[in-house]
Amino acid sequence: MSDRPRAPGLLDPAILVPAARDAFAKLLPTRLWRNPVMFATAVVAAHVTWVFLRDLATGTGQPVFAGQIALWLWVTAWFACFAEAVAEGRGKAQAASLRRARSELTARRLVNGAAQPAVAASDLTPGELVEVVAGELVPADGEVIEGVATVDESAITGESAPVIREAGGDRSAVTAGTRVLSDRIVVKVTAVQGSTFLDRMIALVEGASRRKTPNEIALTVLLSGLSLVFVLAVATIPALAAWSGGGVGVIALAALFVALIPTTIGGLLSAIGIAGMDRLVRFNVLATSGRAVEAAGDVDVLLLDKTGTITLGDRQAVAFLPAPGVAERDLADAAWLASLSDETPEGRSIVVLAKEKFGMRGRDMAPAHARFVPFTAQTRMSGVDLEGSSVRKGAVDAVMAHVAAMPGARTLAPEVRAAAEGVARGGGTPLAVARDQTLLGIVHLKDVVKGGVNERFAELRRMGIRTVMITGDNPLTAAAIAAEAGVDDFLAEAKPEDKLDLIRREQAAGRLVAMCGDGTNDAPALAQADVGVAMQTGTPAAREAGNMIDLDSDPTKLIEVVSIGKQLLMTRGALTTFSIANGVAKYFAIIPALFAGIYPGLSALNLMQLGSAESAVLSAIIFNAIVIPMLIPLALRGVRWRPAPAARLLAGNLALYGVGGLVAPFVGIKLIDLAVNALNLV
Amino acid sequence: MTIEGWILILGFTLIVAALARPVGLYLDAVYAGRRTWLTPLVAPVERGIYALAGVRPQEAQGWRTYAVGVVVFSLVSALVVHAILRLQGVLPFNPQGFEGVPPAIAANTAVSFVTNTNWQSYGGETTMSHLSQMAALTVQNFASAAVGMAVAVAVSRGIAARGSGTLGNFWVDLMRGVLYVLLPACVVLALPYVALGIPQTLAGSLQASTLEGPTQDIAVGPVASQVAIKMLGTNGGGFFNANAAHPLENTGALTNFIQMVSIFVLGAGLCVTFGRIVGDERQGWAILAAMGSLFLVGVGLTYWAESHASAALVAAGVDPSAGNMEGKETRFGIAASALFAVVTTAASCGAVNAMHDSFTPLGGMVPMVNMMLGEVIVGGVGAGLYGMLVFVLLTVFIAGLMVGRTPTWLGKRIEAREVRLAVFAILAAPFAILVGTAFAAAGAGTAGVQDGGPHGFSEMLYAFTSAGANNGSAFGGLTATSDFWAYGLAAAMMVGRFLIIVPVLAIAGALSTRSPAAASAGAFPTSGPLFVGLLVAIVLIVGGLTFFPALALGPLAEATASGLF
């Protein structure tokens, strides 16, 4: 589906090499201080380096040991920076190609209907009109106010099939950097360069505007607090040991401190956040903030538009139900005539059904003889007037009222109404058809529920998320479709303000609501929802109101967005648990080594039977460092997630990351110690 | 280990569990201001006190007002106790004619009783006049316990509040704790104690003729009433220096059992009260289950360790099958002494019926670890619950992330502010214990230490642990009367009390302003066995990681040097 360059894989050298370079720059104190755990690591590394240099210069102490510890401490901090740089890497590559698209933009202003010579797009101001013709790039975000055109939006969405953009309605928004393929449109500029959708997209994929999310802040506080606890635990050791008259090596102490503080999660925390945003981007959803991604994981209620999400976008005509005394063929003929000029999917499906059943083909309809009557919201009917005869089709009530108002009307209301209700009860939409004063019958339009949605909603229910179907249908029809699709609830005959009210009600009960929408009248609800996914094809108002934009304009993706949000939080939680549980093994490695000189009996705590005090300390530090790059793929990919009740998820993750976090370092440190001793590193 | 020993331990656990619900429901009724069977008797007194003190009982306080009330009340109490102790020489009810208590000891004692620690660096029967015992110390036994319960109830209310931003009225909670709970319960408890031989008199001492002929002064006094409140209020300050090992303070197996149950009963009941206040009793039972699991592990370990004779006893030719009877009363034996040691340190009581200093290294480590974990295993009245709630909050936070949701607890989102405050609260005890011990071990406190090597270190570590955790039990082997110890431990007690209470109230304050959301199937239940297990693990890992180096230099070094026992 995408003709953008293929998203690079996890271990693509094109990303790893620049990331390795960037990681050094990130070690600067001015940048590192934002990550308290890594900042502490670097401070300790600097101190041990100083000890190493001093010992080297004076020829005292253990310079070989100190040097290796210092090296690995720096490597620990560098790995953390590297993880962040790798996570940013993919976004950077994408941003670069978007930037190229932006730099070439020029515009031709339209003043008093006349196009002016081309100027740089950056000179435009909001409200100005520009003309864009086939082959040109749209210079700025704006709204089509005149004309229709096919537009290639692949630069933004990756979707190569062109889309229609036209004045008025819900498909009027055009985006800077997209190419007009046919016709000519006049665009009213709504955003200047620097604040266009393209600019926002560049900033988002690059992570330039990244701020810590509420959960990330809370977790950083917890990790800093744990680090403080370990400052206390480690800093008091020399004084505590003074009682016993033994000295404690400053290098081993420094190593103990870094081994205990949660460097693993501290080092990967920002990478996890960036990767979460990146997963959304690769999924062709842009989140305006990390907060929105997190909120997606918390969603309790999903509001889904029926059309396009739960049912196939179009209702299909499936049957003609003639009134008593009317031949089915006459009904079909009238319905077919009334639909010939109706370009809606429903209208076309009537033509198709009539052709299938009765072989009706196009007949000569000279404009003089036929006058098409378009659908309006007032009449709720459409049709055609032909040489003194008029054919109408439309909402049952509207057509009946229309017929009743004509002289000599044949009233078959009860029978037709019964047929209409039967259709509605079955989840279909009845359409009445009349010729002149005669009510001919009902066309049964059926909503086709998408395959597989039932299972998706069942999954959501297991996750504790309630689905609510929003539809303009009457309650009867809505209930039938809701039952067929398996949603938890529905809102029938929904007006935009009903949607807004529903969101407010759910929020008042403390629930988080997600919805998607594309029309201008969706904008208030999109803004009110905790997660509002605007369709890229939607109006500028809708795109402004949402906190996510779906470039594929596929409403079913809301479900994936939720799972990406959950995955993001779970990855943080899992690695935090892993990191804290790791501390236990590190104690058993370092404490016996630290106090071996004072109380030889404490070697009983050397459960791993590590070779020597120095090798134990070095092995623990090496393990502590290399576990970060080993977990980078997990941090970037996110932990595995499948819909399940919370208790089951918790049990599974605890078994894997909690128990695993306890056991893994025992094994890892032992193996590294064997290697360290085999190589005689200390 | 014997069958009888295990029956005692399990029987004790079951009785406490059985009492938790009725006690918890009663406490809930009392603090909610509902009618109880004592209301006709006590309500007029209560109203009179409010009228005299100018308290408007209906006035709900925000967390700041509540916290200021707690701190101011405690500081004023400390000054009053200090004054009475200093001036006892010129005050009445001093039949033995004791002098005023020296300044450092008086300050230490004042802080100790106000913080519900009841660390005693003096011998009660040889230092304190009856006035000091009754007007200063016993009053604080009631008041400090009532403060602890009030804070626990206020915190529970904050967690349950639907956006009101208020926690209740401190003065009302304080008075209700005293009038409806502690005073009547002590009256009820003192009677069996007197019946079982614990003295209750205002006389100074009795003269007895010993078998050898000479006469002996036997100190007596209002012992039964003080024992009742010292256990119930988890104060632990003994009337006698020997505390619950003294034959007149704890006459036998039955008084011993009643005393142990009364240490736990209010703390266990408060868990149920918490559940009632937040509208789901299972929440309280889950917390109590976590406490119970930690407790049984501790008792089992201590009982097992103490059932082994120490190397010194074996060398001296004592029958090793008797276990480690050094420092234990023969009328209690191994099981009742081990159980008492774990109970008194799990709760922040600090009464002792055996010499913890004489326990085997591992047996003595369990009481220390109990305190280091923040005394969240039932804990001091109120203090145990609100301490545990801090751990619950952290557990919810970590577990919440692991199921992919912003952590919510009882329908309320946990945000950075609450995590920050919880971290503060968790840092308080390690700060007091480790920094205090570091100063002591580096030289400031070594003068008063009896033993060398890791055991001497344990003596210092235990003292600061006991103070920082507001326990008050003494390991022994330490003369803590020097200015360093008196003031250092007082500081540790203050930190361990108020640097937990204030952040915990602030957490409750923050949560009280939020309305709880309806429970969602996406959030995990905080009442199941999985959550209990995770809570236990978090308590053990956080506490264990914090104190592992200190424990390694004390009991672990001692145990590994002497072949475990």
XYZ file of C-alpha atoms in Angstrom, chain B residues 79-434:
356
model
C 6.652 19.865 75.329
C 4.149 18.991 78.064
C 5.681 15.547 78.623
C 9.142 17.049 78.692
C 8.069 19.620 81.288
C 6.428 17.033 83.546
C 9.462 14.748 83.444
C 11.869 17.573 84.220
C 9.710 18.862 87.052
C 8.553 15.553 88.559
C 10.741 16.148 91.640
C 8.535 19.058 92.715
C 5.242 17.657 91.488
C 2.876 15.399 93.466
C 2.416 11.613 93.221
C 6.088 10.899 93.715
C 6.117 8.446 96.638
C 9.669 7.285 95.917
C 10.921 10.876 95.727
C 12.567 10.641 92.301
C 14.519 13.630 91.021
C 13.622 15.410 87.777
C 14.648 13.408 84.698
C 17.913 14.657 83.068
C 17.327 16.869 79.972
C 18.543 14.483 77.274
C 16.592 11.542 78.664
C 13.513 13.722 79.155
C 13.674 14.981 75.573
C 14.211 11.500 74.233
C 11.336 10.131 76.286
C 8.978 12.966 75.326
C 9.574 12.419 71.619
C 9.486 8.684 72.095
C 6.033 8.612 73.689
C 4.537 11.255 71.427
C 5.620 9.373 68.315
C 4.135 6.114 69.595
C 7.660 4.712 69.756
C 8.067 4.308 73.521
C 11.768 3.731 73.324
C 12.891 3.823 76.927
C 16.414 4.801 77.776
C 15.545 4.691 81.473
C 14.301 2.102 83.933
C 10.674 2.948 84.567
C 10.393 1.819 88.159
C 13.651 3.554 89.143
C 13.221 6.846 87.271
C 9.592 7.872 86.862
C 7.204 9.148 89.513
C 3.628 7.907 89.408
C 2.609 11.324 88.050
C 5.098 11.007 85.195
C 3.919 7.491 84.469
C 0.253 8.430 84.482
C -0.066 12.074 83.423
C 2.793 12.172 80.962
C 3.468 8.709 79.642
C 0.129 6.928 79.919
C -1.706 9.938 78.501
C 0.584 9.796 75.484
C 0.048 6.052 75.196
C -3.560 6.931 74.479
C -2.982 10.118 72.522
C -0.225 8.872 70.200
C -2.206 5.744 69.404
C -5.315 7.808 68.730
C -3.294 10.058 66.407
C -2.108 7.021 64.439
C -5.625 5.679 64.046
C -6.950 9.114 63.109
C -4.377 9.473 60.339
C -5.160 5.988 59.000
C -8.871 6.743 58.940
C -8.309 10.160 57.365
C -6.152 8.627 54.651
C -8.808 5.987 53.956
C -11.416 8.727 53.687
C -9.258 10.667 51.260
C -8.874 7.613 49.051
C -12.620 7.039 49.102
C -13.665 10.693 48.767
C -15.687 11.708 45.743
C -13.963 14.938 44.978
C -14.741 16.649 48.288
C -11.078 17.391 49.006
C -11.587 16.793 52.730
C -10.341 14.092 55.096
C -12.543 14.610 58.172
C -11.835 16.492 61.369
C -8.617 15.637 63.202
C -9.819 16.710 66.640
C -12.974 14.652 66.338
C -11.073 11.592 65.107
C -8.564 12.008 67.931
C -11.247 12.223 70.617
C -13.299 9.379 69.199
C -10.253 7.104 69.147
C -9.658 7.772 72.801
C -13.230 7.868 74.063
C -14.881 5.106 72.039
C -11.971 2.758 71.483
C -8.888 2.986 73.637
C -10.314 3.952 77.040
C -13.178 1.441 77.104
C -10.996 -1.325 75.684
C -8.364 -0.706 78.334
C -10.931 -0.849 81.106
C -12.109 -4.153 79.704
C -8.562 -5.497 79.309
C -7.196 -4.311 82.661
C -9.699 -6.441 84.558
C -8.421 -9.851 83.376
C -4.870 -8.613 83.864
C -5.618 -7.792 87.498
C -7.369 -11.121 87.871
C -4.296 -12.849 86.464
C -2.024 -11.192 89.001
C -0.760 -7.984 87.431
C -0.727 -5.261 90.115
C -2.852 -2.125 89.980
C -2.106 0.210 92.913
C -0.860 3.693 93.650
C 1.520 2.383 96.296
C 5.251 2.781 95.589
C 6.650 -0.595 96.488
C 6.128 -3.647 98.651
C 8.576 -5.027 101.152
C 9.098 -8.738 101.087
C 11.238 -11.013 103.164
C 13.291 -13.315 101.011
C 13.966 -16.941 101.881
C 17.512 -16.056 102.803
C 16.212 -13.583 105.339
C 16.938 -10.070 104.107
C 14.089 -7.878 102.940
C 13.577 -6.761 99.342
C 11.698 -3.836 97.831
C 9.336 -4.984 95.094
C 8.226 -2.109 92.902
C 4.512 -2.039 92.110
C 2.161 0.596 90.811
C -0.655 1.139 88.324
C 0.722 -1.627 86.122
C -2.363 -3.404 84.746
C -3.869 -0.252 83.240
C -0.603 0.728 81.630
C -0.066 -2.742 80.222
C -3.532 -2.633 78.699
C -2.849 0.543 76.754
C 0.795 -0.185 75.968
C -0.253 -3.264 73.996
C -3.505 -2.033 72.534
C -1.935 1.236 71.438
C 1.240 -0.530 70.240
C 3.210 1.739 72.505
C 5.299 -0.863 74.204
C 6.696 1.305 76.974
C 6.847 -0.957 79.952
C 6.069 0.006 83.496
C 9.118 -1.961 84.507
C 12.502 -1.851 82.846
C 12.239 -5.544 82.006
C 8.990 -4.816 80.189
C 6.829 -7.822 79.390
C 9.502 -10.187 80.635
C 8.893 -8.884 84.178
C 6.796 -11.356 86.158
C 4.510 -8.574 87.431
C 3.987 -7.071 83.989
C 3.332 -10.382 82.230
C 2.504 -13.079 84.744
C 2.144 -16.152 82.551
C 1.100 -17.831 79.343
C -2.426 -16.421 79.419
C -1.497 -12.777 80.002
C 1.205 -13.239 77.387
C -1.339 -14.454 74.854
C -3.839 -11.674 75.621
C -1.076 -9.127 75.321
C 0.020 -10.424 71.916
C -3.532 -10.454 70.588
C -4.151 -6.950 71.863
C -1.035 -5.715 70.030
C -2.468 -6.838 66.695
C -6.176 -6.426 67.170
C -6.640 -2.742 66.323
C -4.136 -2.801 63.447
C -5.840 -5.813 61.897
C -9.276 -4.303 62.491
C -8.246 -1.062 60.796
C -7.653 -2.991 57.559
C -11.299 -3.986 57.568
C -12.230 -0.410 58.454
C -10.260 0.746 55.419
C -12.194 -1.700 53.250
C -15.501 -0.425 54.632
C -14.553 3.205 54.109
C -13.550 2.675 50.486
C -16.728 0.704 49.964
C -15.222 -2.700 49.272
C -14.268 -4.766 52.286
C -12.189 -7.132 50.163
C -9.677 -4.325 49.621
C -9.024 -4.365 53.352
C -8.801 -8.140 53.520
C -6.284 -8.171 50.686
C -4.045 -5.831 52.663
C -4.488 -7.919 55.781
C -3.678 -11.050 53.781
C -0.434 -9.496 52.577
C 0.428 -8.549 56.150
C -0.474 -12.034 57.345
C 1.756 -13.694 54.739
C 4.755 -11.604 55.729
C 3.984 -12.243 59.372
C 3.834 -16.019 59.072
C 7.102 -16.129 57.144
C 8.749 -14.049 59.862
C 7.378 -16.129 62.712
C 8.339 -19.357 61.000
C 11.897 -18.183 60.425
C 12.340 -16.863 63.958
C 10.810 -19.930 65.572
C 13.001 -22.184 63.456
C 16.153 -20.193 64.282
C 15.412 -19.975 67.999
C 14.744 -23.695 68.204
C 18.444 -24.199 67.601
C 20.857 -23.827 70.466
C 23.536 -21.238 69.792
C 27.142 -22.295 69.380
C 27.961 -20.815 72.797
C 25.240 -22.862 74.509
C 26.403 -26.055 72.830
C 29.965 -25.322 73.896
C 28.772 -24.782 77.456
C 27.253 -28.247 77.452
C 23.599 -27.182 77.569
C 21.111 -29.667 76.148
C 20.742 -28.407 72.553
C 17.221 -29.827 72.229
C 15.932 -26.975 74.436
C 16.803 -24.519 71.696
C 18.225 -21.065 72.312
C 16.856 -20.361 75.792
C 19.422 -17.669 76.563
C 17.586 -14.467 77.425
C 14.167 -16.080 77.396
C 11.721 -16.600 80.242
C 11.119 -20.240 81.079
C 7.452 -19.475 81.682
C 7.078 -18.540 77.987
C 9.541 -20.838 76.216
C 10.802 -20.717 72.649
C 7.544 -20.504 70.679
C 5.840 -17.824 72.775
C 9.047 -15.776 72.888
C 9.671 -16.044 69.141
C 6.035 -15.217 68.424
C 6.102 -12.271 70.808
C 9.293 -10.920 69.229
C 7.789 -11.025 65.748
C 4.445 -9.605 66.848
C 5.969 -6.727 68.750
C 8.237 -5.699 65.858
C 5.726 -6.370 63.116
C 3.365 -4.040 64.885
C 5.190 -1.012 66.140
C 4.727 -2.078 69.732
C 8.159 -2.641 71.080
C 7.184 -4.418 74.255
C 9.476 -7.393 74.731
C 9.149 -10.592 76.728
C 12.634 -11.843 75.897
C 16.077 -10.388 75.230
C 16.300 -9.863 71.461
C 20.042 -9.356 71.931
C 20.314 -13.019 72.911
C 18.430 -14.322 69.892
C 20.377 -16.256 67.289
C 21.647 -13.974 64.487
C 18.842 -14.950 62.110
C 16.218 -15.032 64.834
C 17.266 -11.518 65.831
C 17.361 -10.388 62.209
C 13.664 -11.061 61.615
C 12.484 -8.488 64.179
C 14.938 -6.031 62.641
C 13.696 -6.729 59.123
C 10.102 -6.391 60.311
C 10.893 -2.883 61.433
C 12.987 -2.055 58.361
C 10.134 -2.930 56.049
C 8.415 0.045 57.610
C 6.359 -1.901 60.144
C 3.707 -2.576 57.598
C 2.928 -6.031 58.946
C -0.199 -5.039 60.856
C 1.993 -2.285 62.189
C 1.450 0.341 64.822
C -2.185 1.286 65.301
C -2.933 3.260 62.170
C 0.723 3.622 61.227
C 0.847 0.079 59.877
C -2.123 0.684 57.633
C -1.066 4.026 56.223
C 2.489 2.727 55.779
C 1.175 -0.269 53.872
C -1.060 1.962 51.759
C 2.073 3.701 50.472
C 3.373 0.334 49.291
C -0.036 -0.471 47.825
C 0.185 2.743 45.842
C 3.588 1.803 44.431
C 2.390 -1.714 43.669
C -0.654 -0.344 41.879
C 1.567 1.980 39.899
C 3.933 -0.720 38.695
C 1.204 -3.300 38.143
C -0.950 -0.739 36.365
C 1.764 -0.054 33.843
C 2.202 -3.767 33.320
C -1.384 -4.199 32.174
C -1.136 -1.265 29.801
C -3.184 1.372 31.564
C -2.482 4.544 33.437
C -2.478 3.120 36.933
C -5.726 3.620 38.791
C -6.401 2.697 42.392
C -9.983 2.301 43.499
C -11.040 4.254 40.451
C -8.539 7.096 40.883
C -5.609 7.791 38.619
C -2.190 7.716 40.201
C -0.133 10.635 38.946
C 3.351 11.989 39.388
C 2.414 13.938 42.510
C 1.252 10.845 44.397
C 4.284 8.853 43.302
C 6.574 11.645 44.450
C 4.910 11.785 47.863
C 4.978 7.997 48.196
C 8.697 8.033 47.450
C 9.147 10.671 50.154
C 7.293 8.527 52.654
C 9.313 5.462 51.742
C 12.592 7.359 52.038
C 11.894 8.564 55.592
C 12.622 5.352 57.479
C 15.773 4.344 55.534
C 17.052 7.863 55.967
C 16.571 7.786 59.738
C 17.890 4.257 60.138
C 20.888 4.245 57.795
